[in-house]
Coordinates of C-alpha atoms in Angstrom, one line a residue:
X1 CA 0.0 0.0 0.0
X2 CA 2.5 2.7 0.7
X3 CA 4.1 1.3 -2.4
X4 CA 1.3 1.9 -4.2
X5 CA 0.6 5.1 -3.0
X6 CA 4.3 6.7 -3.6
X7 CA 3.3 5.5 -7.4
X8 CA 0.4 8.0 -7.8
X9 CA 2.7 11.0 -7.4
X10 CA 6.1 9.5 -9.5
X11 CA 7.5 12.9 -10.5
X12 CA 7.2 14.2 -6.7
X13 CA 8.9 10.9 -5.2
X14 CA 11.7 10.9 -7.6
X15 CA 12.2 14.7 -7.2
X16 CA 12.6 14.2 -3.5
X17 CA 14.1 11.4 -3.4
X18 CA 16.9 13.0 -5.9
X19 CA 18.0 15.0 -2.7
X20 CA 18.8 11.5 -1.1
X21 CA 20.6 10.6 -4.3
X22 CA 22.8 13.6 -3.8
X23 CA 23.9 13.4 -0.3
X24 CA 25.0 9.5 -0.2
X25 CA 26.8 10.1 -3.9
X26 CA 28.4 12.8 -3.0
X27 CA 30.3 10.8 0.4
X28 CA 30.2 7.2 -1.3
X29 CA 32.3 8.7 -4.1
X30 CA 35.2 10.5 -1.9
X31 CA 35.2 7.9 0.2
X32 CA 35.4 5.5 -3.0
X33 CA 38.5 7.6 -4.8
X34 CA 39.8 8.4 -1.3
X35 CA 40.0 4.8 -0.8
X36 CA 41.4 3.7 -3.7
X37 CA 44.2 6.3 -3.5
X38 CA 45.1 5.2 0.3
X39 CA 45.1 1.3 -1.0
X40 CA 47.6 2.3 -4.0
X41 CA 49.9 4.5 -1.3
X42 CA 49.7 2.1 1.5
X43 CA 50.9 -0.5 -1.3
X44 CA 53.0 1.3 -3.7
X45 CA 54.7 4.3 -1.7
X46 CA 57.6 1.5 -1.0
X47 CA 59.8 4.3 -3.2
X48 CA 62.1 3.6 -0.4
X49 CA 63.7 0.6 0.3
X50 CA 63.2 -1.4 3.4
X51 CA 64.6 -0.6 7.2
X52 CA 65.4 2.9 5.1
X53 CA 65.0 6.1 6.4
X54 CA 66.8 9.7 4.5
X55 CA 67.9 13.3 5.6
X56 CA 66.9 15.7 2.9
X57 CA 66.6 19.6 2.9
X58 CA 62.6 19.7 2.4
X59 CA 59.9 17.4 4.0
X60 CA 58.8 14.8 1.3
X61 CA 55.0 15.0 2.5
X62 CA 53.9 18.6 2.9
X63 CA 52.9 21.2 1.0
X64 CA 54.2 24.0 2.7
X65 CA 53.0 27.8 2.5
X66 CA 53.8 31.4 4.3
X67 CA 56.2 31.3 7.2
X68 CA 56.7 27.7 7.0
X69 CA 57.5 27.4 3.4
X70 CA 60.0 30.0 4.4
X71 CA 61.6 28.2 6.8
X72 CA 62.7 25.4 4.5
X73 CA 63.7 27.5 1.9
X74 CA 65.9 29.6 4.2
X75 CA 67.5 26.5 5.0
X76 CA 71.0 25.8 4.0
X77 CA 71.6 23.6 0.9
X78 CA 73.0 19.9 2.2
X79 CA 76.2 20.1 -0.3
X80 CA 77.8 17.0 -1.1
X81 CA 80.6 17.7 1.3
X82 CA 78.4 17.5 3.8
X83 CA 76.9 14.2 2.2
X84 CA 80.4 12.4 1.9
X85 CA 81.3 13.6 5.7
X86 CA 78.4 11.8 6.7
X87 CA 79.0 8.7 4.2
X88 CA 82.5 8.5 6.1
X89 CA 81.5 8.8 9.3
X90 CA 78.5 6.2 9.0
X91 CA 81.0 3.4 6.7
X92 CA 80.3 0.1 7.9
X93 CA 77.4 1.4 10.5
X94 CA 74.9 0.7 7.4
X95 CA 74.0 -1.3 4.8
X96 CA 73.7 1.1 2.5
X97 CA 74.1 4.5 1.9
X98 CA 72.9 6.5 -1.3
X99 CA 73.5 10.0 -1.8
X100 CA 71.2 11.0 -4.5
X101 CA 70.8 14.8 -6.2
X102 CA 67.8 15.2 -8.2
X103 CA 67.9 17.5 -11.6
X104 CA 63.9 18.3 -11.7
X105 CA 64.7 21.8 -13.7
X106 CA 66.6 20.2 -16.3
X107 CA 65.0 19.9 -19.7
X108 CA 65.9 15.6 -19.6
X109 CA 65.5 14.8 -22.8
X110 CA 67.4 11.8 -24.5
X111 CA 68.7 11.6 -28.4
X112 CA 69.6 8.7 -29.9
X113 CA 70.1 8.3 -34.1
X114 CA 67.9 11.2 -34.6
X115 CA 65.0 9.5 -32.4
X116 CA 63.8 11.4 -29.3
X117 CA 62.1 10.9 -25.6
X118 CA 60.0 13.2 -24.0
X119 CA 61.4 16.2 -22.9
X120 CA 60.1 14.8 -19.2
X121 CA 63.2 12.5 -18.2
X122 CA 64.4 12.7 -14.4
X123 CA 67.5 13.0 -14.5
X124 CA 69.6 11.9 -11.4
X125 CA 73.0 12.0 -10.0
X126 CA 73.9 9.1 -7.3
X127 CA 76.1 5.5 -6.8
X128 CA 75.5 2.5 -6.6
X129 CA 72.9 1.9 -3.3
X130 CA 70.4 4.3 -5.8
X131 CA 68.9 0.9 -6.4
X132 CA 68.3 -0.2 -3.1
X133 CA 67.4 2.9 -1.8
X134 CA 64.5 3.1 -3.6
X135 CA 63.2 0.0 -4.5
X136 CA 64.8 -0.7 -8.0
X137 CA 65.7 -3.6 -9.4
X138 CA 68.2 -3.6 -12.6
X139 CA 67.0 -5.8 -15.3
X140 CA 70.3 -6.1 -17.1
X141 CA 73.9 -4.5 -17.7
X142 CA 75.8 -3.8 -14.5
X143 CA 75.0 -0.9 -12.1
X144 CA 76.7 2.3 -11.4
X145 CA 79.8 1.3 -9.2
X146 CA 82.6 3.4 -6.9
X147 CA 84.7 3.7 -9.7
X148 CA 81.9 5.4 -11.9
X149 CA 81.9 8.0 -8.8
X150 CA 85.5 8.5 -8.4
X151 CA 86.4 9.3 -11.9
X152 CA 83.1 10.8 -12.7
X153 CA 82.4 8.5 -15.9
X154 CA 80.2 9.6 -18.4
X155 CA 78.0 6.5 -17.8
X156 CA 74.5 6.3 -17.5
X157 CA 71.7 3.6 -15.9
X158 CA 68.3 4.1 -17.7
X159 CA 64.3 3.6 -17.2
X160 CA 62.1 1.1 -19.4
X161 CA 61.0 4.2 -21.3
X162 CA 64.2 5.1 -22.6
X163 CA 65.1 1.7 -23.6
X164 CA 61.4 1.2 -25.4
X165 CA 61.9 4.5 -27.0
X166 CA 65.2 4.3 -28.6
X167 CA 66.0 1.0 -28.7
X168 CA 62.6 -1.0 -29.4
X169 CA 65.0 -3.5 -31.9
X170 CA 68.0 -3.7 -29.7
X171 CA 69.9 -3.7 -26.7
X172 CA 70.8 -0.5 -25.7
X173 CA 74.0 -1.6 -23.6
X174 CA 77.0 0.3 -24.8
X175 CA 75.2 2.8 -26.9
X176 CA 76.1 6.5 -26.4
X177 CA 72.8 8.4 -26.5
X178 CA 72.7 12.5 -25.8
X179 CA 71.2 13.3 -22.9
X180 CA 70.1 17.2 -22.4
X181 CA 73.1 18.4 -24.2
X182 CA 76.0 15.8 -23.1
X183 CA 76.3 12.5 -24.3
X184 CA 76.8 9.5 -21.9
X185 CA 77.1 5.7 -22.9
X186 CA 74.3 3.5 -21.5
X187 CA 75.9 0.3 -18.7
X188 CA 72.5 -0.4 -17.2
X189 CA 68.7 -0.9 -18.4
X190 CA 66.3 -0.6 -14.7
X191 CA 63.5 -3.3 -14.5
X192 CA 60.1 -1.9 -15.6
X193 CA 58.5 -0.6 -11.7
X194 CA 55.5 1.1 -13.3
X195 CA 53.9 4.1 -11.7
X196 CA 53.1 5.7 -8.8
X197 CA 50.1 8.4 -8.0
X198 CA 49.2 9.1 -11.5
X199 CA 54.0 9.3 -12.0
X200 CA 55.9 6.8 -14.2
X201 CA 58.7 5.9 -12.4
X202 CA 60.6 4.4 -15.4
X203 CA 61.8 7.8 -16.3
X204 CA 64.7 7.7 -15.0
X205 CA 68.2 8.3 -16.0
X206 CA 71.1 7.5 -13.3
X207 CA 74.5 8.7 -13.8
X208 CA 77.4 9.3 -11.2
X209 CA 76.8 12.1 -9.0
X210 CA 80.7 13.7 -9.6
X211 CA 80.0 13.6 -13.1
X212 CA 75.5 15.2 -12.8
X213 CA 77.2 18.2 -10.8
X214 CA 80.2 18.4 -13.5
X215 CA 77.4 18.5 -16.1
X216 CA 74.6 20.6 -14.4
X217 CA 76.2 22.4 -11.9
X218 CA 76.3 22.0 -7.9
X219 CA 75.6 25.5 -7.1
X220 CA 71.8 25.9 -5.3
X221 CA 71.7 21.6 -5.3
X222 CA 70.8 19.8 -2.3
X223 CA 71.9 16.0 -1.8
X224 CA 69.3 13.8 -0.4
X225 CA 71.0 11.2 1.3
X226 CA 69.1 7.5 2.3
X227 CA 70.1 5.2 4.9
X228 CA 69.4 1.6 5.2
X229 CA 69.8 -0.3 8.7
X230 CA 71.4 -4.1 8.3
X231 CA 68.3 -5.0 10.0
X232 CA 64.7 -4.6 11.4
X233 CA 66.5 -5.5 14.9
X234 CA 69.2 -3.0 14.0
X235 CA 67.2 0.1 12.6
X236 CA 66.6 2.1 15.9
X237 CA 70.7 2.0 16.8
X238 CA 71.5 2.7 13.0
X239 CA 69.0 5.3 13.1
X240 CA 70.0 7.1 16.4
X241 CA 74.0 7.3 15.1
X242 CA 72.6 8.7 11.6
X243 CA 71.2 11.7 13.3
X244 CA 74.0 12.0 15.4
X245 CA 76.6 11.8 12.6
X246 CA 74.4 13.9 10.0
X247 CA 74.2 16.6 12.7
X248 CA 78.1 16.3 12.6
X249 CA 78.3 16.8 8.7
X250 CA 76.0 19.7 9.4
X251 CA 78.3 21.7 11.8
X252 CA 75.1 21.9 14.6
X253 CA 76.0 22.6 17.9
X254 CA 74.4 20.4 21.1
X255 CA 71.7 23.1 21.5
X256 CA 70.9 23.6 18.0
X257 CA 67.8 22.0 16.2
X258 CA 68.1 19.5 13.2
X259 CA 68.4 21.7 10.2
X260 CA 67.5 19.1 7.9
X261 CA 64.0 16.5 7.5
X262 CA 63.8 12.7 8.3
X263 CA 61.6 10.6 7.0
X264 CA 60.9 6.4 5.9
X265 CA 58.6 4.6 4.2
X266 CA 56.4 4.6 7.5
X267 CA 56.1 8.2 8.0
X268 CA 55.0 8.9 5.0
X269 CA 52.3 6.0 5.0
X270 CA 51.3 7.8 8.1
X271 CA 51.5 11.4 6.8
X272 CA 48.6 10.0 4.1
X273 CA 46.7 8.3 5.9
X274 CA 45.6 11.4 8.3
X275 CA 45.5 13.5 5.3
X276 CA 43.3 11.0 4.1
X277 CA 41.3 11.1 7.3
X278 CA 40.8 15.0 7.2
X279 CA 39.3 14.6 3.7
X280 CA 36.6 11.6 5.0
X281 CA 35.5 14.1 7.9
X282 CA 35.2 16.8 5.6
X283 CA 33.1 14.7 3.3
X284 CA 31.1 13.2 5.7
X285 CA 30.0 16.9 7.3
X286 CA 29.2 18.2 3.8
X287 CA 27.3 15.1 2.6
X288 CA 25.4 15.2 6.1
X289 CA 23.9 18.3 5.7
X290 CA 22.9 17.8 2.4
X291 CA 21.1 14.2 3.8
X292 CA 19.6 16.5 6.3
X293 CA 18.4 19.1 3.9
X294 CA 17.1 15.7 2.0
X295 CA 15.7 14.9 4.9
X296 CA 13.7 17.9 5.7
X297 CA 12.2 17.8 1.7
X298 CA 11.3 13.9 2.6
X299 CA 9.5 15.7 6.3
X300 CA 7.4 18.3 3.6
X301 CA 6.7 16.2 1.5
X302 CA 5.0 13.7 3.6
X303 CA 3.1 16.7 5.3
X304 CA 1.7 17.8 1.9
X305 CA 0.6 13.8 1.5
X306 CA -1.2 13.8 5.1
X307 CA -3.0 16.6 3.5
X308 CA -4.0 15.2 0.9
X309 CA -4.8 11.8 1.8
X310 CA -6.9 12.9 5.1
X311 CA -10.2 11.7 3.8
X312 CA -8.7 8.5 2.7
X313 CA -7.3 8.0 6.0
X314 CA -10.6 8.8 7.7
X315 CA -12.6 6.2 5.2
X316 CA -9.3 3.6 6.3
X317 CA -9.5 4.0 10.1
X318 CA -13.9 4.2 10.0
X319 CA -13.2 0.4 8.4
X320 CA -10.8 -0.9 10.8
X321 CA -7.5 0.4 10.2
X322 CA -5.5 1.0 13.8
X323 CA -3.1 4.1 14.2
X324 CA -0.1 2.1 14.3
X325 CA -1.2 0.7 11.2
X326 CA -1.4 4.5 9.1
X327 CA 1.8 5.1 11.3
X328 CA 3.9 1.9 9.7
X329 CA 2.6 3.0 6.1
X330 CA 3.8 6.4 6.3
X331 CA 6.9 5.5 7.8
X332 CA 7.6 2.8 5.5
X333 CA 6.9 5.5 2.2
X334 CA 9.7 7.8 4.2
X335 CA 12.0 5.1 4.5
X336 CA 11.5 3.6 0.9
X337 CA 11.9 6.9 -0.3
X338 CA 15.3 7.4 1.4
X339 CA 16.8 4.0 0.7
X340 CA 16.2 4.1 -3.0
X341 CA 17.8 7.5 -3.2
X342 CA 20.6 5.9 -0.7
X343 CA 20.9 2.4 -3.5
X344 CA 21.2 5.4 -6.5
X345 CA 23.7 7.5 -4.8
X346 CA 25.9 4.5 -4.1
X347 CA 26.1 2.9 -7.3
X348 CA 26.8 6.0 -9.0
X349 CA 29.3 7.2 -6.4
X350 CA 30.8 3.8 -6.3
X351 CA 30.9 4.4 -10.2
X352 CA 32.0 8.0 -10.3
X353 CA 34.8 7.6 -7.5
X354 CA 36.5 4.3 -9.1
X355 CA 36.3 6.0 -12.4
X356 CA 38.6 8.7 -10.8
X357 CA 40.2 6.2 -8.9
X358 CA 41.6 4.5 -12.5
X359 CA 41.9 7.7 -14.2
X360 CA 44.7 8.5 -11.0
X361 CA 46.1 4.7 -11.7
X362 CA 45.2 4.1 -8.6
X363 CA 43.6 0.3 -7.1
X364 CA 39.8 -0.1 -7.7
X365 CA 37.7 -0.2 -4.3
X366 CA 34.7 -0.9 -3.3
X367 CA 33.9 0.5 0.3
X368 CA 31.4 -1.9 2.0
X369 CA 32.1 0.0 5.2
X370 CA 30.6 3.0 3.9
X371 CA 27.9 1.6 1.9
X372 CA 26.5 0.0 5.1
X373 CA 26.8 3.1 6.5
X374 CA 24.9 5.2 3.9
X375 CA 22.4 2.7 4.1
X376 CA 22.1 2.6 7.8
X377 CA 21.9 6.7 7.4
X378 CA 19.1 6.7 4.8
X379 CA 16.9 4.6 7.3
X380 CA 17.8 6.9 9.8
X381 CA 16.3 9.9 8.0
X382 CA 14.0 8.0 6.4
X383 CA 12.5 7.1 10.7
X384 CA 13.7 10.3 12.0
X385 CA 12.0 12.8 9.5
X386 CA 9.2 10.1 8.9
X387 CA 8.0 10.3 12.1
X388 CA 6.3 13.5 12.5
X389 CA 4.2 13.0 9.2
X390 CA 3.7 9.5 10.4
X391 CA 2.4 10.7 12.9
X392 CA 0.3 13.1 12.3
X393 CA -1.8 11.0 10.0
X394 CA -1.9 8.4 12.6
X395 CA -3.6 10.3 15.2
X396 CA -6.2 11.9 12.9
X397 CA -9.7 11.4 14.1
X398 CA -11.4 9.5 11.8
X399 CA -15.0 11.4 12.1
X400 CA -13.3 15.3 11.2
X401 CA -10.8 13.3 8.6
X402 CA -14.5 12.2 6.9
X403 CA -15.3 15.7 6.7
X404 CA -12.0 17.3 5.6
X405 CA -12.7 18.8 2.3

């Protein structure tokens, strides 16, 4: 019956239920993309290696504006004397230690028999822990080695993308390609590692870090410099004699603060996930109040039905109907109403927010957590702003409901 009844006015059901529709997409689909984004970063922000953590000038994670942005920009460069300080005074206190310079203003472009890349290659100056310090793996050739550093070879370690581009037919080992101006002779092809937040990571071009500052300059450069412990067991100690020896390199005094930023794998997963938090909050508030402005259309539009349906009411009750038997009607039309917009707003949020989800290359998701909780909502408002109406046709006496014209 209440079915039936939400059939006579179609256009007026769908309309307010439309407002439903809204709300839930509008949280089901952040929530969705949000989601999917946190899967792919909790699985694929392994751009450091493991039991590695890394000094750098600027924090890897925040966007930072005004007074703070400031205060790592006033910050002094960490030069590569500094970097090789601490690489001597950490020797055989780590696995590994990779001092790495990153060229993100250089036009990388590669040249090879006429045939170009992109001009979008990342061009990097480091040694030979560059692989294990962030999670590459070479797929053939040899690696940069000491040697490479010490006499500043013009060699070079390259991405998948450079080796699909310019060699599709051949092996690209020992082939001198130009490379933004100099020319360089390939050792080293990386394994293919794919992408990462929307970023291809097989961009890359690796040459010695003597010979990217020879090339480029090492004037306004900082080194980023990563650090891997032997061991899980071991990390803490490693850790605790890193700071102590980077401060060292750094010239700080006991009383002075770290002038550079530390951060691992870890602190970054953590970093995302309460940015990621921030942005569910936010999108739960908003998509509440639109749910309870929904809510309050569902409220008005019951009222106008309880007008309109008072005779019918009367003629129900005069037959036999019992109050709590207008009141489950009513409140079953609010809460039908409400769910069907919930079941439309999740499908299509589900929908829009993997959609975004694959256009950022990120993992698709669907968030059972959150559907049960749209759906648990929707009754909610459905009840809670059902009630009233429901009520009011419930305790209608049936005589003056016979003679409301």
């Amino acid at each position: 019956m209440a079915l039936a009844s939400l059939g006579v006015n179609k256009l007026r059901s769908a309309l307010t239920m439309i407002g439903i529709t809204i709300g839930v997409f509008s949280v089901i689909s952040v929530m969705t993309a949000v989601g999917a984004l946190q899967s792919s970063i909790e699985n694929g922000i392994s751009f450091l290696g493991s039991n590695i953590f890394q000094f750098a000038k600027y924090p890897a994670n925040v966007s930072a504006s005004g007074d703070v942005k400031k205060k790592y920009q006033n910050r002094r460069d960490i030069s590569y004397r500094e970097a090789l300080h601490y690489y001597k005074l950490m020797e055989g206190g780590a696995r590994e230690i990779c001092l790495k310079c990153f060229g993100y203003e250089v036009k990388g472009q590669a040249v090879y028999n006429g045939v170009k890349t992109t001009p979008s290659l990342l061009i990097v100056g480091t040694n030979r822990s560059f692989l294990t310090a962030n999670a590459y793996t070479l797929g053939y050739g040899r690696n940069l080695n000491d040697e490479d550093v010490d006499l500043a070879r013009r060699v070079l370690v390259v991405g998948k993308i450079v080796e699909k581009r310019l060699f599709p037919h051949e092996s690209p080992i020992g082939k001198v390609i130009r490379l933004s101006g100099h020319t360089y002779t390939i050792v080293g092809v990386l394994a293919e590692k794919g992408t990462a937040f929307g970023q291809s990571q097989d961009d890359v071009c690796m040459m010695p870090i003597t010979r990217f500052f020879e090339d480029y300059g090492s004037a306004k450069r900082t080194v980023n410099i990563a650090t891997q412990a032997f061991s899980a067991d071991t990390y803490n100690r490693t850790f605790d004699k890193a700071v102590g020896a980077m401060r060292t390199a750094r010239g700080l005094r006991a009383n002075q603060e770290n002038d550079f930023e530390i951060y691992s794998n870890d602190s970054l997963k953590s970093a995302f996930v309460s940015v990621a938090g921030v942005v569910r909050i936010g999108a739960f508030v908003i998509s509440f109040i639109a749910l309870v402005a929904a809510g309050i259309g569902i409220m008005n539009i019951m009222l106008v039905s309880v007008t309109e349906r008072t005779k019918e009411i009367g003629v129900r009750k005069s037959i036999g109907a019992r109050s709590r038997d207008i009141l489950r009607q009513f409140l079953t039309e609010a809460v039908f109403i409400s769910e069907a917009g919930g079941i439309l707003g999740i499908v299509l949020g589900v929908i829009f927010g993997d959609l975004l989800a694959v256009w950022l290359q990120a993992e698709i998701i669907f968030p059972f957590g959150w559907t049960i909780v749209g759906l648990l909502v929707c009754s909610a408002i459905g009840i809670g702003f059902g009630l009233y109406p429901a009520y009011r046709a419930a305790s209608l006496d049936p005589i003056e409901a016979l003679r409301y014209e």
